[in-house]
GROMACS .gro file of N, CA and C in nm:
model
  285
    1MET      N    1   9.549  11.452   7.672
    1MET     CA    2   9.413  11.443   7.817
    1MET      C    3   9.514  11.515   7.893
    2LEU      N    4   9.418  11.574   8.011
    2LEU     CA    5   9.470  11.652   8.105
    2LEU      C    6   9.409  11.560   8.236
    3THR      N    7   9.467  11.539   8.318
    3THR     CA    8   9.384  11.516   8.477
    3THR      C    9   9.448  11.605   8.576
    4THR      N   10   9.458  11.569   8.684
    4THR     CA   11   9.537  11.628   8.813
    4THR      C   12   9.633  11.566   8.840
    5ASN      N   13   9.721  11.644   8.936
    5ASN     CA   14   9.877  11.591   8.939
    5ASN      C   15   9.809  11.491   9.021
    6ALA      N   16   9.710  11.484   9.120
    6ALA     CA   17   9.712  11.465   9.257
    6ALA      C   18   9.655  11.294   9.145
    7ILE      N   19   9.578  11.291   9.075
    7ILE     CA   20   9.538  11.145   9.002
    7ILE      C   21   9.642  11.121   8.945
    8ALA      N   22   9.747  11.178   8.866
    8ALA     CA   23   9.832  11.144   8.815
    8ALA      C   24   9.945  11.039   8.924
    9ARG      N   25   9.963  11.122   9.062
    9ARG     CA   26  10.095  11.027   9.129
    9ARG      C   27   9.990  10.946   9.158
   10GLN      N   28   9.907  10.935   9.208
   10GLN     CA   29   9.811  10.778   9.247
   10GLN      C   30   9.798  10.673   9.165
   11LEU      N   31   9.791  10.771   9.045
   11LEU     CA   32   9.793  10.652   8.903
   11LEU      C   33   9.921  10.596   8.914
   12PHE      N   34  10.033  10.617   8.891
   12PHE     CA   35  10.173  10.618   8.863
   12PHE      C   36  10.184  10.526   8.950
   13LEU      N   37  10.143  10.551   9.100
   13LEU     CA   38  10.146  10.429   9.272
   13LEU      C   39  10.089  10.342   9.209
   14TYR      N   40   9.985  10.294   9.216
   14TYR     CA   41   9.908  10.187   9.181
   14TYR      C   42   9.992  10.114   9.036
   15ALA      N   43  10.024  10.180   8.949
   15ALA     CA   44  10.080  10.108   8.806
   15ALA      C   45  10.214  10.055   8.910
   16SER      N   46  10.302  10.069   8.988
   16SER     CA   47  10.419  10.081   8.990
   16SER      C   48  10.381   9.980   9.100
   17LEU      N   49  10.275   9.940   9.157
   17LEU     CA   50  10.233   9.854   9.322
   17LEU      C   51  10.217   9.711   9.187
   18LEU      N   52  10.168   9.702   9.090
   18LEU     CA   53  10.087   9.624   8.986
   18LEU      C   54  10.212   9.561   8.924
   19ALA      N   55  10.244   9.640   8.896
   19ALA     CA   56  10.400   9.616   8.774
   19ALA      C   57  10.518   9.513   8.862
   20ASP      N   58  10.507   9.567   9.058
   20ASP     CA   59  10.566   9.454   9.082
   20ASP      C   60  10.540   9.291   9.111
   21GLN      N   61  10.373   9.327   9.095
   21GLN     CA   62  10.342   9.179   9.129
   21GLN      C   63  10.290   9.095   9.010
   22GLN      N   64  10.351   9.177   8.856
   22GLN     CA   65  10.297   9.125   8.773
   22GLN      C   66  10.191   9.162   8.713
   23ARG      N   67  10.079   9.216   8.765
   23ARG     CA   68   9.954   9.201   8.709
   23ARG      C   69   9.933   9.322   8.667
   24THR      N   70   9.807   9.343   8.607
   24THR     CA   71   9.735   9.463   8.572
   24THR      C   72   9.581   9.484   8.614
   25ASP      N   73   9.548   9.596   8.581
   25ASP     CA   74   9.449   9.652   8.592
   25ASP      C   75   9.368   9.765   8.482
   26VAL      N   76   9.204   9.738   8.499
   26VAL     CA   77   9.166   9.888   8.428
   26VAL      C   78   9.076   9.982   8.571
   27VAL      N   79   9.137  10.122   8.492
   27VAL     CA   80   9.104  10.181   8.608
   27VAL      C   81   9.020  10.335   8.513
   28ASP      N   82   8.957  10.338   8.614
   28ASP     CA   83   8.900  10.492   8.554
   28ASP      C   84   8.912  10.655   8.588
   29PHE      N   85   8.925  10.738   8.515
   29PHE     CA   86   8.961  10.826   8.609
   29PHE      C   87   8.909  10.984   8.552
   30PRO      N   88   8.895  11.070   8.587
   30PRO     CA   89   8.830  11.182   8.473
   30PRO      C   90   8.983  11.267   8.452
   31VAL      N   91   8.969  11.279   8.336
   31VAL     CA   92   9.034  11.399   8.250
   31VAL      C   93   8.986  11.555   8.138
   32SER      N   94   9.038  11.593   8.123
   32SER     CA   95   8.981  11.716   8.020
   32SER      C   96   9.066  11.677   7.919
   33PHE      N   97   9.006  11.703   7.784
   33PHE     CA   98   8.995  11.620   7.661
   33PHE      C   99   8.976  11.779   7.557
   34GLU      N  100   9.014  11.812   7.491
   34GLU     CA  101   8.989  11.929   7.437
   34GLU      C  102   8.878  12.043   7.490
   35GLY      N  103   8.940  12.048   7.685
   35GLY     CA  104   8.825  12.229   7.748
   35GLY      C  105   8.758  12.113   7.801
   36GLU      N  106   8.656  11.995   7.746
   36GLU     CA  107   8.562  11.911   7.809
   36GLU      C  108   8.604  11.795   7.890
   37ALA      N  109   8.547  11.824   8.005
   37ALA     CA  110   8.576  11.698   8.160
   37ALA      C  111   8.541  11.611   8.053
   38THR      N  112   8.605  11.465   8.107
   38THR     CA  113   8.543  11.345   8.036
   38THR      C  114   8.603  11.256   8.104
   39ASN      N  115   8.587  11.132   8.096
   39ASN     CA  116   8.663  11.030   8.203
   39ASN      C  117   8.752  10.932   8.078
   40CYS      N  118   8.839  10.876   8.154
   40CYS     CA  119   8.922  10.780   8.054
   40CYS      C  120   8.904  10.644   8.136
   41THR      N  121   8.946  10.554   8.031
   41THR     CA  122   8.971  10.408   8.119
   41THR      C  123   9.099  10.393   8.044
   42LEU      N  124   9.194  10.315   8.158
   42LEU     CA  125   9.277  10.307   8.111
   42LEU      C  126   9.350  10.182   8.116
   43LEU      N  127   9.435  10.059   8.115
   43LEU     CA  128   9.514   9.943   8.134
   43LEU      C  129   9.628   9.977   8.191
   44VAL      N  130   9.670   9.912   8.323
   44VAL     CA  131   9.815  10.005   8.350
   44VAL      C  132   9.869   9.882   8.430
   45GLY      N  133  10.020   9.851   8.480
   45GLY     CA  134  10.036   9.765   8.514
   45GLY      C  135  10.178   9.754   8.440
   46ALA      N  136  10.144   9.576   8.514
   46ALA     CA  137  10.321   9.526   8.442
   46ALA      C  138  10.271   9.523   8.321
   47GLN      N  139  10.425   9.517   8.243
   47GLN     CA  140  10.490   9.561   8.134
   47GLN      C  141  10.410   9.599   8.026
   48LEU      N  142  10.367   9.763   8.103
   48LEU     CA  143  10.280   9.829   8.037
   48LEU      C  144  10.346  10.012   8.049
   49ALA      N  145  10.389  10.079   7.958
   49ALA     CA  146  10.454  10.214   7.968
   49ALA      C  147  10.322  10.286   8.027
   50LEU      N  148  10.388  10.400   8.140
   50LEU     CA  149  10.278  10.474   8.148
   50LEU      C  150  10.352  10.649   8.126
   51THR      N  151  10.335  10.733   8.098
   51THR     CA  152  10.401  10.826   8.079
   51THR      C  153  10.316  10.982   8.144
   52ALA      N  154  10.384  11.076   8.180
   52ALA     CA  155  10.337  11.149   8.253
   52ALA      C  156  10.393  11.320   8.186
   53VAL      N  157  10.350  11.438   8.170
   53VAL     CA  158  10.410  11.552   8.127
   53VAL      C  159  10.363  11.670   8.183
   54THR      N  160  10.389  11.741   8.261
   54THR     CA  161  10.376  11.828   8.313
   54THR      C  162  10.354  12.009   8.175
   55VAL      N  163  10.229  12.028   8.262
   55VAL     CA  164  10.219  12.146   8.137
   55VAL      C  165  10.140  12.283   8.254
   56PRO      N  166  10.124  12.372   8.127
   56PRO     CA  167  10.099  12.529   8.276
   56PRO      C  168   9.985  12.464   8.308
   57ARG      N  169   9.921  12.499   8.391
   57ARG     CA  170   9.764  12.499   8.433
   57ARG      C  171   9.700  12.641   8.398
   58THR      N  172   9.582  12.547   8.304
   58THR     CA  173   9.515  12.655   8.235
   58THR      C  174   9.386  12.664   8.254
   59GLU      N  175   9.348  12.569   8.368
   59GLU     CA  176   9.203  12.573   8.428
   59GLU      C  177   9.205  12.582   8.530
   60ALA      N  178   9.074  12.534   8.592
   60ALA     CA  179   9.072  12.514   8.740
   60ALA      C  180   9.164  12.356   8.733
   61GLY      N  181   9.191  12.385   8.904
   61GLY     CA  182   9.310  12.261   8.925
   61GLY      C  183   9.243  12.112   9.023
   62THR      N  184   9.072  12.109   8.966
   62THR     CA  185   8.972  11.993   8.995
   62THR      C  186   8.929  11.963   8.906
   63LEU      N  187   8.846  11.814   8.884
   63LEU     CA  188   8.781  11.816   8.805
   63LEU      C  189   8.665  11.686   8.854
   64PRO      N  190   8.509  11.735   8.767
   64PRO     CA  191   8.424  11.629   8.832
   64PRO      C  192   8.470  11.494   8.855
   65GLY      N  193   8.412  11.449   8.962
   65GLY     CA  194   8.433  11.290   8.997
   65GLY      C  195   8.597  11.284   9.021
   66GLU      N  196   8.707  11.353   9.082
   66GLU     CA  197   8.820  11.379   9.109
   66GLU      C  198   8.865  11.296   9.226
   67ASP      N  199   8.734  11.292   9.318
   67ASP     CA  200   8.745  11.266   9.482
   67ASP      C  201   8.702  11.109   9.490
   68SER      N  202   8.644  11.079   9.431
   68SER     CA  203   8.594  10.960   9.406
   68SER      C  204   8.706  10.861   9.341
   69ALA      N  205   8.749  10.902   9.209
   69ALA     CA  206   8.841  10.854   9.136
   69ALA      C  207   9.009  10.864   9.214
   70LEU      N  208   9.064  10.932   9.268
   70LEU     CA  209   9.117  10.907   9.395
   70LEU      C  210   9.127  10.837   9.529
   71PHE      N  211   8.973  10.835   9.547
   71PHE     CA  212   8.904  10.758   9.691
   71PHE      C  213   8.946  10.587   9.622
   72GLU      N  214   8.926  10.559   9.517
   72GLU     CA  215   8.913  10.411   9.408
   72GLU      C  216   9.058  10.415   9.409
   73LEU      N  217   9.141  10.473   9.369
   73LEU     CA  218   9.300  10.452   9.342
   73LEU      C  219   9.328  10.457   9.444
   74GLN      N  220   9.321  10.521   9.531
   74GLN     CA  221   9.363  10.447   9.731
   74GLN      C  222   9.360  10.315   9.759
   75ARG      N  223   9.210  10.286   9.743
   75ARG     CA  224   9.145  10.139   9.815
   75ARG      C  225   9.256  10.047   9.691
   76ARG      N  226   9.261  10.095   9.594
   76ARG     CA  227   9.311   9.973   9.549
   76ARG      C  228   9.437   9.982   9.518
   77CYS      N  229   9.541  10.078   9.551
   77CYS     CA  230   9.675  10.077   9.631
   77CYS      C  231   9.695   9.982   9.764
   78ASP      N  232   9.619  10.000   9.848
   78ASP     CA  233   9.572   9.932   9.980
   78ASP      C  234   9.537   9.800   9.959
   79ASP      N  235   9.465   9.766   9.870
   79ASP     CA  236   9.433   9.635   9.817
   79ASP      C  237   9.580   9.533   9.815
   80ALA      N  238   9.648   9.638   9.662
   80ALA     CA  239   9.771   9.573   9.619
   80ALA      C  240   9.843   9.516   9.719
   81ARG      N  241   9.934   9.646   9.800
   81ARG     CA  242   9.996   9.661   9.964
   81ARG      C  243   9.941   9.496   9.984
   82THR      N  244   9.778   9.478  10.060
   82THR     CA  245   9.770   9.403  10.159
   82THR      C  246   9.829   9.269  10.053
   83ALA      N  247   9.787   9.240   9.959
   83ALA     CA  248   9.855   9.125   9.888
   83ALA      C  249   9.977   9.114   9.887
   84THR      N  250  10.066   9.169   9.883
   84THR     CA  251  10.224   9.130   9.857
   84THR      C  252  10.249   9.103  10.020
   85THR      N  253  10.179   9.125  10.110
   85THR     CA  254  10.226   9.062  10.252
   85THR      C  255  10.219   8.916  10.254
   86PRO      N  256  10.355   8.896  10.334
   86PRO     CA  257  10.320   8.702  10.289
   86PRO      C  258  10.210   8.696  10.379
   87ALA      N  259  10.116   8.742  10.481
   87ALA     CA  260   9.998   8.662  10.609
   87ALA      C  261   9.921   8.698  10.457
   88SER      N  262   9.950   8.760  10.420
   88SER     CA  263   9.801   8.727  10.330
   88SER      C  264   9.756   8.661  10.210
   89SER      N  265   9.912   8.552  10.186
   89SER     CA  266   9.930   8.490  10.047
   89SER      C  267   9.815   8.362  10.123
   90PRO      N  268   9.716   8.250  10.025
   90PRO     CA  269   9.678   8.168  10.048
   90PRO      C  270   9.775   8.030  10.092
   91HIS      N  271   9.894   8.113   9.999
   91HIS     CA  272   9.960   7.962  10.014
   91HIS      C  273  10.099   7.950  10.159
   92SER      N  274  10.034   8.089  10.266
   92SER     CA  275  10.160   8.108  10.341
   92SER      C  276  10.130   8.016  10.469
   93ILE      N  277  10.225   8.013  10.540
   93ILE     CA  278  10.217   7.920  10.717
   93ILE      C  279  10.242   7.981  10.817
   94ASP      N  280  10.152   8.010  10.891
   94ASP     CA  281  10.239   8.028  11.015
   94ASP      C  282  10.261   7.984  11.123
   95ARG      N  283  10.347   7.984  11.165
   95ARG     CA  284  10.454   7.892  11.217
   95ARG      C  285  10.434   7.963  11.357
   0.00000   0.00000   0.00000
């Protein structure tokens, strides 16, 4: 299965943030499988291996649903970053 460089980069960033927090999540993103556009559902995060291989471009550089998948992955990254700040912790005390 193939996806775009932008989705792969954002997916790896999100997986890394989750791994740092010892969390996992299920994400959906568009892929090309045997030349057909479809969706992939993947568990990412702590204790899970994620691998990417660069292949020569053989099709158009975008996939249907790419923009919304990127937006959602970026939103989840932002949420994960916020969750790591001490001020956002439910157990933090402001002094």
